[in-house]
XYZ file of C-alpha atoms in Angstrom:
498
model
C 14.369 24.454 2.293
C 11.080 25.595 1.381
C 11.442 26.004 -2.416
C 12.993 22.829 -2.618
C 10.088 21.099 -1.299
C 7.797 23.432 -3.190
C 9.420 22.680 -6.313
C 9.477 18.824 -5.035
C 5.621 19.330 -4.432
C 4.799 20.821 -8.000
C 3.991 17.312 -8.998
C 0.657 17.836 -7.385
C -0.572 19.501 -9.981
C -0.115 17.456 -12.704
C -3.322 15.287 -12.904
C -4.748 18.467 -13.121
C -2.179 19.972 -16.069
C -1.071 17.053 -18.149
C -5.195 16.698 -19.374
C -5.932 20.105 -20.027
C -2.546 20.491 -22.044
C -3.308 17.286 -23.735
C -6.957 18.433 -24.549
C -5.780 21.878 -26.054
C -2.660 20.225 -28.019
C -5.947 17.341 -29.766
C -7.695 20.494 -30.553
C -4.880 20.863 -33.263
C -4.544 17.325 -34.133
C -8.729 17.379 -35.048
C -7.725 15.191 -38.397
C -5.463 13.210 -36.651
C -7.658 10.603 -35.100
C -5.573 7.784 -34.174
C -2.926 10.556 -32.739
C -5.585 11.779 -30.731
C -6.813 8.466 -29.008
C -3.247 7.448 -28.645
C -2.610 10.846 -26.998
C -5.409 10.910 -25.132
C -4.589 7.331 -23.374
C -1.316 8.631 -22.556
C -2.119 11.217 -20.752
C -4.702 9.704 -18.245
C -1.836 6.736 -18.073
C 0.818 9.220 -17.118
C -1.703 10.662 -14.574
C -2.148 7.015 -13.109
C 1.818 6.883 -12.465
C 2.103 10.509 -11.101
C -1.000 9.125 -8.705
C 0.719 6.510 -7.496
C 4.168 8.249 -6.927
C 2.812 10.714 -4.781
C 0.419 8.172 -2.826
C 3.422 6.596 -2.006
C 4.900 9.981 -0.913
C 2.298 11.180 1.117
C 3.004 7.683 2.975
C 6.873 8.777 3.865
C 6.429 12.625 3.797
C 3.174 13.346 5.185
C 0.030 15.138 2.813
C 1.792 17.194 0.379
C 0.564 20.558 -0.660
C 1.193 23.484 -3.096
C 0.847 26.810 -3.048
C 0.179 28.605 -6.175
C 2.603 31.669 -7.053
C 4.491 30.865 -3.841
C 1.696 32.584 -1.268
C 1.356 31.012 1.954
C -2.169 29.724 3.196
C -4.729 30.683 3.610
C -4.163 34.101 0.879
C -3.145 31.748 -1.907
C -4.886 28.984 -4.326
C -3.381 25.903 -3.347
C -3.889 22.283 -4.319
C -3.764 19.534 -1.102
C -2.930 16.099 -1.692
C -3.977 13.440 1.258
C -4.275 9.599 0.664
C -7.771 9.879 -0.096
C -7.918 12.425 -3.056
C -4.933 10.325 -4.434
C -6.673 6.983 -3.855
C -9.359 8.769 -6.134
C -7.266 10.394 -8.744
C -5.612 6.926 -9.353
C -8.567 4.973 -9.974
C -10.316 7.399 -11.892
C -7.078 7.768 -14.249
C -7.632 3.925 -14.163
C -11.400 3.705 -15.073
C -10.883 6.527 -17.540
C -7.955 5.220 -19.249
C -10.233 1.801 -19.687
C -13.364 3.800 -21.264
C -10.827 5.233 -23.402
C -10.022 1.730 -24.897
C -13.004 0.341 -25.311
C -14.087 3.940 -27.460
C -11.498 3.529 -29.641
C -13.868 0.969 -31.153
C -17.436 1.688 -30.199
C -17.060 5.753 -30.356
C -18.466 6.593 -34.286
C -15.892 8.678 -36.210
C -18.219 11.879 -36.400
C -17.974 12.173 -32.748
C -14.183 11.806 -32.414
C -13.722 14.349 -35.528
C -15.769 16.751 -32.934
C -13.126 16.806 -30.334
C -14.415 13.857 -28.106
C -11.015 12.814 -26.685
C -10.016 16.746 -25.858
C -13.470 16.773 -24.047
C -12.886 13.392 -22.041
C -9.460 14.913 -21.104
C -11.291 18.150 -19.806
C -13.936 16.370 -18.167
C -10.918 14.273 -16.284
C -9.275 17.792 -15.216
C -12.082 18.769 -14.050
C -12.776 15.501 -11.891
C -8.811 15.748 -10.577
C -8.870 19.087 -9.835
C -12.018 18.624 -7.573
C -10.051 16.156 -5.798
C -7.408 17.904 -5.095
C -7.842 21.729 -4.389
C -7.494 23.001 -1.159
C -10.143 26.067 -0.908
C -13.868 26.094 -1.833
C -14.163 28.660 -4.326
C -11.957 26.014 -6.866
C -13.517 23.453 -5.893
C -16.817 25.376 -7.518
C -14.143 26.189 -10.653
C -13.228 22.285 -10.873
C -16.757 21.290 -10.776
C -17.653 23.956 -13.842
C -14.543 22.597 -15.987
C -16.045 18.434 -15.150
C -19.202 19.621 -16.009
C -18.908 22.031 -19.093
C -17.041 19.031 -20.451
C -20.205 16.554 -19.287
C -22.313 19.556 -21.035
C -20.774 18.867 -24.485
C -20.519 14.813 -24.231
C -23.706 14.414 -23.353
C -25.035 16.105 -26.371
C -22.384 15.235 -28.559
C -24.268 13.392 -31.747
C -26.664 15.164 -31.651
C -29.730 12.625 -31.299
C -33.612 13.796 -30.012
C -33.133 12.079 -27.144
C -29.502 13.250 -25.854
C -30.759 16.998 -26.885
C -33.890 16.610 -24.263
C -32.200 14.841 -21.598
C -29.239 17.257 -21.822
C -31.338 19.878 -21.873
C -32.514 18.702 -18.337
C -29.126 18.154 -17.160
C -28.169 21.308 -18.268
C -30.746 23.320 -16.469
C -30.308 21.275 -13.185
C -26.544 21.479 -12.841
C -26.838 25.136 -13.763
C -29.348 25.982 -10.711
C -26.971 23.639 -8.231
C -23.967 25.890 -9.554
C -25.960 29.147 -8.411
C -26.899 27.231 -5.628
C -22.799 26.762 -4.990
C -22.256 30.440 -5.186
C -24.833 31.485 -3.122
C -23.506 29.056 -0.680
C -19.618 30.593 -0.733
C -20.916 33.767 -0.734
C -22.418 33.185 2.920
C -19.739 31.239 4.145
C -17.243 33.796 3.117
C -19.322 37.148 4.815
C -19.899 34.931 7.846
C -16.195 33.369 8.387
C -13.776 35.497 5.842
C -12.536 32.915 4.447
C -12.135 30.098 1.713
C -9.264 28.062 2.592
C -10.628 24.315 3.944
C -8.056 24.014 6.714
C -8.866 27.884 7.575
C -12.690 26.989 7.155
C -12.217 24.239 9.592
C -10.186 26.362 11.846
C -12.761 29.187 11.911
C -15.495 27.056 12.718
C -14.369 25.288 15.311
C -13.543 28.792 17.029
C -16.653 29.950 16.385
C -18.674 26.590 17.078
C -21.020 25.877 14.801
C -23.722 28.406 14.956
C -27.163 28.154 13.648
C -26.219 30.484 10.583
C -23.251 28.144 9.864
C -25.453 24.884 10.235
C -27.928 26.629 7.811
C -25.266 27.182 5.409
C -23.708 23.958 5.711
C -27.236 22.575 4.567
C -27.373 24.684 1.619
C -23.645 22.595 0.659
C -25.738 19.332 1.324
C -28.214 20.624 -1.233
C -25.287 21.507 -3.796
C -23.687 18.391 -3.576
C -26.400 15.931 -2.923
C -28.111 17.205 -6.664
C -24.126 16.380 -7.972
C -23.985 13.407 -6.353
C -27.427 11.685 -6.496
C -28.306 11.598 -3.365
C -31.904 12.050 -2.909
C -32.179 14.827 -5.473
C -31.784 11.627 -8.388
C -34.298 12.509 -10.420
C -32.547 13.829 -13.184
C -29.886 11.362 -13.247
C -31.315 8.127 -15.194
C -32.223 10.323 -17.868
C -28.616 11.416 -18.118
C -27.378 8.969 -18.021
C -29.151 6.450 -20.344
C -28.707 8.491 -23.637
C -24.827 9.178 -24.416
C -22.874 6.550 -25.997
C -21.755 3.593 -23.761
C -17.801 4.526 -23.333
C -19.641 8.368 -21.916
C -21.748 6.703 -19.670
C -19.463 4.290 -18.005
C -17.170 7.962 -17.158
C -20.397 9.407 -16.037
C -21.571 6.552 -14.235
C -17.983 6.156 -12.503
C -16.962 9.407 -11.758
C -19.393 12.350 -12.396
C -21.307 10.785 -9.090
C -18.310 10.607 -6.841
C -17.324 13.941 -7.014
C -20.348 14.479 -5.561
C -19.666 12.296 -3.062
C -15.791 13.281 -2.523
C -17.433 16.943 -1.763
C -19.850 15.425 0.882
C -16.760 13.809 2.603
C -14.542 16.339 2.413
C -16.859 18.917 3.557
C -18.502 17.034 6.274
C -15.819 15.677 8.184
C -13.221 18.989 7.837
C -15.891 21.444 7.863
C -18.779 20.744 9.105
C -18.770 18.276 11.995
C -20.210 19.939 14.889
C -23.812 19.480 14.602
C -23.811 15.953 13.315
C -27.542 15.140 15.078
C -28.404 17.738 12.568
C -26.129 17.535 9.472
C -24.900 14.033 9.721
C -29.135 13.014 10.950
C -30.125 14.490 7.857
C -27.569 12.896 5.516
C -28.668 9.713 6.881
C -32.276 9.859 5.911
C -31.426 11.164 2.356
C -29.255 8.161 2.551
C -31.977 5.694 3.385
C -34.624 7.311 1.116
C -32.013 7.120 -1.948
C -31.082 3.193 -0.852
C -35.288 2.336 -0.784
C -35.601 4.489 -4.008
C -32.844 3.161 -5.841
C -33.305 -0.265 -5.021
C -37.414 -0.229 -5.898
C -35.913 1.298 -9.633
C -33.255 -1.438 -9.920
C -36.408 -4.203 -9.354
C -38.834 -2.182 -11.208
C -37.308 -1.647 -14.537
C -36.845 -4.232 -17.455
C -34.720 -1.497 -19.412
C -31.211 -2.939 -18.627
C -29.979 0.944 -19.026
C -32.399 2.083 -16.008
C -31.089 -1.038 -13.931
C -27.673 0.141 -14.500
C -28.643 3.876 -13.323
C -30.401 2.529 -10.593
C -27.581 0.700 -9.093
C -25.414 3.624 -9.410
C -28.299 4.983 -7.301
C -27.775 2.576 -4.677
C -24.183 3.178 -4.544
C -24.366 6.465 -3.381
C -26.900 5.741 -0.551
C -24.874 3.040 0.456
C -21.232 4.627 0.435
C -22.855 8.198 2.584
C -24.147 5.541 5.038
C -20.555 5.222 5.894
C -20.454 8.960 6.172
C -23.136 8.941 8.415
C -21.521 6.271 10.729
C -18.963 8.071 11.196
C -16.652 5.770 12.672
C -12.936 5.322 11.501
C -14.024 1.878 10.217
C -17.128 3.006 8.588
C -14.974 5.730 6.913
C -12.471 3.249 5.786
C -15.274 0.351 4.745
C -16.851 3.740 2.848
C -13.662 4.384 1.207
C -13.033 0.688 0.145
C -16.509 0.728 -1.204
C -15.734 4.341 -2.784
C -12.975 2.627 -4.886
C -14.874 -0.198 -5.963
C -18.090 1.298 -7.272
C -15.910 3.967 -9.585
C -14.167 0.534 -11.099
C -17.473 -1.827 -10.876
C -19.780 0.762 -12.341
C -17.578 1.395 -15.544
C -17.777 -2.224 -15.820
C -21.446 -2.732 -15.704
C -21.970 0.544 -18.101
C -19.435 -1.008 -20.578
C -21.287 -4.969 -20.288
C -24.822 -3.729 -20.370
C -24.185 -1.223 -23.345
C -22.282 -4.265 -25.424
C -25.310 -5.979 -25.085
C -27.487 -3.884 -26.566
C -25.065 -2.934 -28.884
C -24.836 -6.709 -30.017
C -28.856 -7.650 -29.709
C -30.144 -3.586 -30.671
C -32.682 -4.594 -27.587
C -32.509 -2.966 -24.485
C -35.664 -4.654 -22.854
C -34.317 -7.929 -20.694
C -36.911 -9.651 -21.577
C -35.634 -9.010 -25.412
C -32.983 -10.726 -24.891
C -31.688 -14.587 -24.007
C -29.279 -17.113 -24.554
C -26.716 -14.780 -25.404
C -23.854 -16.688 -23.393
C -23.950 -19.399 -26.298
C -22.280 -16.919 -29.066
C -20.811 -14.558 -26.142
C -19.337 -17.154 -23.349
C -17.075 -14.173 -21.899
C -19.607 -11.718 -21.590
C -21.699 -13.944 -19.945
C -19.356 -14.598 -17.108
C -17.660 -10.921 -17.161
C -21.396 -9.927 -16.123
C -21.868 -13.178 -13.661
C -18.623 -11.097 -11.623
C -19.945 -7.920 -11.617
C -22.991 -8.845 -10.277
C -21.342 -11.069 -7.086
C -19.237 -7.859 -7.319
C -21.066 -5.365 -6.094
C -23.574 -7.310 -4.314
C -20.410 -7.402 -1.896
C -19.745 -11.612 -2.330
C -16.214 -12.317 -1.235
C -13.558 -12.516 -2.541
C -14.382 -9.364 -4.928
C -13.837 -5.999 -4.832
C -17.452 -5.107 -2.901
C -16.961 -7.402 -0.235
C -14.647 -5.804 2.237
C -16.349 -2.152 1.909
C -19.705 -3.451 2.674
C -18.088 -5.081 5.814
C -16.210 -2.359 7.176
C -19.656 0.054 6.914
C -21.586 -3.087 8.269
C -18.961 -3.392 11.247
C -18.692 0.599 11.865
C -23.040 0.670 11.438
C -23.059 -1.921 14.428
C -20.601 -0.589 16.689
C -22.752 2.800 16.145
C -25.949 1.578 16.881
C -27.044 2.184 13.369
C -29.241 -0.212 12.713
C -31.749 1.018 10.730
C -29.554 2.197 8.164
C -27.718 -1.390 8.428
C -30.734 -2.591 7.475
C -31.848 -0.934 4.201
C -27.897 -0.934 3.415
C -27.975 -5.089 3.330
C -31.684 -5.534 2.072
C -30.311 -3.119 -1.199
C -27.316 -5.131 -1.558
C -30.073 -8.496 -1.681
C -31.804 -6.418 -3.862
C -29.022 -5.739 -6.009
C -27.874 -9.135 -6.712
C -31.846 -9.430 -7.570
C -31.952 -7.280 -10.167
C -28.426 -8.035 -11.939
C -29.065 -11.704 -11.531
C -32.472 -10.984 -13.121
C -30.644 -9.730 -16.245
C -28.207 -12.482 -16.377
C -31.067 -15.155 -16.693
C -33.226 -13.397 -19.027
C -30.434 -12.161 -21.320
C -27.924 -14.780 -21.231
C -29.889 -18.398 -20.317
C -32.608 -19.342 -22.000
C -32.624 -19.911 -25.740
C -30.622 -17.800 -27.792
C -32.299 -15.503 -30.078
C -29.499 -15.097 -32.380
C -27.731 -18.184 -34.589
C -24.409 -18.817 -35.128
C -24.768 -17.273 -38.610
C -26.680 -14.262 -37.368
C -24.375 -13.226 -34.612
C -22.721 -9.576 -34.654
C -18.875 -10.590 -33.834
C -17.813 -9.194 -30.607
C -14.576 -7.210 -31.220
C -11.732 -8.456 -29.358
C -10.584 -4.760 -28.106
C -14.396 -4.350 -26.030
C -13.506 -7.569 -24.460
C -10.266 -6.614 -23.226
C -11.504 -3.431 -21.722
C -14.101 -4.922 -19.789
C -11.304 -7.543 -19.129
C -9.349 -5.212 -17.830
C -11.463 -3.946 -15.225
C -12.924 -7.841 -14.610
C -8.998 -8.108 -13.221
C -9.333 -5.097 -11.453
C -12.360 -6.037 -9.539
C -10.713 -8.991 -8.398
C -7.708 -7.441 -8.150
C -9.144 -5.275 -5.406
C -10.870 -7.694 -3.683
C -7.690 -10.369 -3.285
C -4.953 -7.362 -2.964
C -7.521 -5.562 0.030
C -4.235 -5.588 2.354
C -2.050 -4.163 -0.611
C -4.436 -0.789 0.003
C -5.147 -0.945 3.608
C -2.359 1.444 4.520
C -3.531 3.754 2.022
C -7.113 3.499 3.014
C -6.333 3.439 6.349
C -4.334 6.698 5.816
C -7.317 8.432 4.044
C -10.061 7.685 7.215
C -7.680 8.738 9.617
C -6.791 12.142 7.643
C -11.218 12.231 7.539
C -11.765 11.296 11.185
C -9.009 13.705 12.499
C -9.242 17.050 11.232
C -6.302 18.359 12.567
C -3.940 16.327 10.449
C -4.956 18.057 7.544
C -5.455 21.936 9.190
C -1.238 20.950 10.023
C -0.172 20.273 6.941
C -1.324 22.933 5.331
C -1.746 25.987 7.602
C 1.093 25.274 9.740
C-alpha cells in the first residue's frame, strides 16, 4: 500500500525536477533561441498543471508527502505538499510563465545567447523547492539554487550599474546565508533534529526555552533580510537595475519566499512565545509599512515607486502573520496570492513605459494614454488593484487581515496597514496623472509602436487580477485549507510523521 502511494506521491517533486532538467537540456540548445524560449514556457506551464492536480489532491487525500530514497521521517529528505505551498507553486508557475512572454520580446539577444532562460528555470526550482521541502537544512539548499540563479540575472549584461548593485546583493544574501547556517547549526545541537514536523514536535516537548526563542530570532533575521522586511535596504537597488521581464520575477517571487519561510516557520515552529516572536514581527511590520509607504510618496523615479510598493506588501501581508487569527491567516494568504500576480504586473507596466518614453522621472513623462490607450487603463487596474478596491484581486485579502486585526485588538497595526494602502493608491495614482494625462510629449509620428506580444502579457495578468478578485469563492476552499493547515500544527506533524 505504501509504495503505491509513494509512487502516486512522486508527482510532488516535479515543480522542482521538470525546471532544472529543462535548464540543463537549454544549456545544449545555447544557439537554439526560439527552442529555448519555447522550452522554457513549457516547462513552467507543465509545472502550473502538475500544481493544480495535486491542489486538487491534497483536497480529497489529505497533504501529500514524499520521502526521498524510501526513508521514513524524520531520517530522510522529504518534500511536503499542503494547500498553501501549492497555492504558491501555481501562481508563481503562473507569474513566471507570463514574464517569460513578455521577454521573448523585450529580453536583447546577447542575454538569451548567455543562458537566460536555463537561469529563469533555475531560479524557478529554486523558488518551488523552497515551497515545498519538508526539513530546514533544504530549505537553506532551495534558497542557494533561487538565489545563485538571482546572482547571475542580476548581472547578466553586464552594465555599471547592475555590476554595483549586484555586487551589494551579492554580499548581503551571502552574510544572511551564513547567518542561515549558523542558525541550523544551533537548532540542530539544541533539538537533534531538522525535520519541520519533528522540529515542531520537539519544541513543543521541550516548550520554548529562552535558547530556542533566541534562535528562533536569529531565523527572523535570515528571513526578514530575504524577504524585505525591515532589513530593505538593499532591495530598491536590486531591484531597479535588471531588465524589466527580471524584475517583475524578482519583484513577484524572490520576496515571498521570504515571506513563505516566515509563515512556515512561525506558525509550525515557533509559536510559543508569540508576545516575543510574533511582538517583534509586528513592529518590523509597522516600521517596513511607514518606511515603505514614505519611499512610495517620496520618489518621482517610477522604478523606486514600484520597489517601494513591493515594500509595503510585505509589511502588510506579515501583519496577517502577526494577527494570527485563522481569518487574518487566510486574508494574508489571499493577499499573498495577489501581490506575486499584481507586482509582476506593475514591474512589466512601469518598465514599458520607460522603455517607450527612455524617461524614468514621472514628471518626464505625460499624455501617454493618447498613443498607448491600453496601457493607460492596464495601469488605472493595478493601481485600484492593490490599493485593495473591490472587485479586484486586493480587495478581499486586505479585508480578511482588516477583520482578523479587529477581532485581535490590533489596532495599531490596522492602522498603518489602511493609511499605506491610502498611501498606495497616492503614489500609483500620482504616476497615472503625470505620465498618462496631461499633454503628450510624443506625436503620432514620433511614437515607439508598442508590440502587441508586451500587451498581451500584461493582459494576461490584467485578467488574472480580476480573475482573482471575481472567482474569490473559486479559491476559498483552497485558502481556507492552507490557514487551517497554518493555525493547526498538528495537521501537518500527522501527515508526515505519523
Amino acid at each position: 500500500m505504501y509504495s503505491g502511494v509513494h509512487i502516486m506521491n512522486n508527482v510532488i517533486v516535479l515543480p522542482m525536477v521538470i525546471p532544472v532538467l529543462m535548464a540543463v537540456l537549454l544549456i545544449f540548445l545555447r544557439p537554439f533561441i526560439r527552442a529555448q524560449r519555447w522550452v522554457s514556457l513549457g516547462a513552467v506551464l507543465v509545472t502550473a498543471g502538475i500544481s493544480v492536480y495535486v491542489l486538487n489532491r491534497i483536497q480529497s487525500e489529505g497533504i501529500l508527502r514524499l520521502d526521498f530514497g524510501g526513508w521514513l521521517p524524520p531520517y530522510g529528505i522529504l518534500f511536503v505538499a499542503d494547500s498553501f505551498s501549492m497555492l504558491l507553486v501555481l501562481t508563481s508557475s503562473v507569474v513566471t510563465a507570463v514574464c517569460l512572454l513578455y521577454a521573448f520580446v523585450s529580453i536583447d539577444e546577447a542575454r538569451e545567447r548567455h543562458f537566460f532562460y536555463p537561469f529563469v528555470l533555475f531560479l524557478v526550482a529554486g523558488v518551488n523547492g523552497s515551497f515545498l521541502t519538508g526539513d530546514l537544512f533544504n530549505l537553506f539548499v532551495c534558497f542557494e539554487v533561487m538565489l545563485l540563479a538571482s546572482y547571475v540575472l542580476i548581472s547578466l549584461g553586464g552594465t555599471k550599474t547592475q555590476l554595483r548593485e549586484s555586487i551589494k546583493y551579492v554580499a548581503i544574501n551571502v552574510l544572511s546565508s551564513w547567518l542561515f547556517l549558523v542558525a541550523i547549526g544551533y537548532l540542530y545541537g539544541t533539538v537533534g533534529t531538522l525535520n519541520m514536523a519533528h522540529l515542531s514536535e520537539r519544541i513543543a516537548e521541550a516548550g520554548q526555552t529562552p535558547l530556542l526563542t533566541t534562535i528562533s530570532i536569529l531565523f527572523l533575521i535570515v528571513f526578514s533580510l530575504k524577504a524585505g522586511l525591515l532589513l530593505y535596504f538593499w532591495l530598491p537597488g536590486a531591484y531597479s537595475v535588471p531588465p524589466t521581464a527580471v524584475a517583475a520575477l524578482f519583484g513577484a517571487l524572490l520576496t515571498k519566499v521570504g515571506i513563505y519561510a516566515l509563515f512556515r516557520v512561525f506558525t509550525l515552529l515557533f509559536y510559543h512565545e508569540p508576545a516575543i516572536t510574533h511582538t517583534l514581527i509586528g513592529i518590523m511590520a509597522g516600521i517596513t509599512l511607514i518606511g515603505g509607504s514614505i519611499g512610495a510618496v517620496a520618489y518621482k523615479n517610477i522604478r523606486q515607486i514600484v520597489v517601494y510598493n513591493v515594500v509595503i506588501a510585505v509589511g502588510f501581508i506579515l501583519v496577517g502573520l502577526v494577527i494570527a487569527t485563522p481569518v487574518a491567516i487566510e486574508g494574508a494568504i489571499y493577499y499573498l496570492i495577489h501581490d506575486m500576480i499584481v507586482k509582476a504586473l506593475l514591474f512589466l507596466l512601469a518598465g514599458t513605459m520607460i522603455a517607450l518614453t527612455g524617461k524614468v522621472k514621472i514628471d518626464e513623462m505625460s499624455g501617454l494614454i493618447r498613443n498607448y490607450p491600453l496601457l493607460g487603463w492596464f495601469f488605472f487596474i493595478v493601481t485600484f488593484s492593490l490599493a485593495g478596491i473591490p472587485p479586484l484581486s486586493g480587495f478581499i485579502g486586505k479585508v480578511l487581515v482588516g477583520q482578523g486585526a479587529v477581532e485581535a485588538g490590533a489596532y495599531g497595526l490596522l492602522a498603518l496597514a489602511f493609511i499605506s494602502s491610502v498611501l498606495v493608491l497616492y503614489s500609483l495614482l500620482r504616476v497615472f496623472m503625470n505620465c498618462f494625462w496631461g499633454e503628450t510629449i510624443i506625436s503620432q509620428e514620433e511614437a515607439v509602436p508598442l508590440k502587441s506580444s508586451l500587451l498581451l502579457a500584461c493582459a494576461l495578468l490584467v485578467v488574472a487580477t480580476t480573475g482573482l478578485g471575481f472567482g474569490a469563492e473559486a479559491i476559498s476552499s483552497y485558502v481556507s485549507d492552507a490557514a487551517n493547515t497554518l493555525t493547526n500544527p498538528h495537521i501537518y506533524i500527522n501527515a508526515v510523521l505519523r
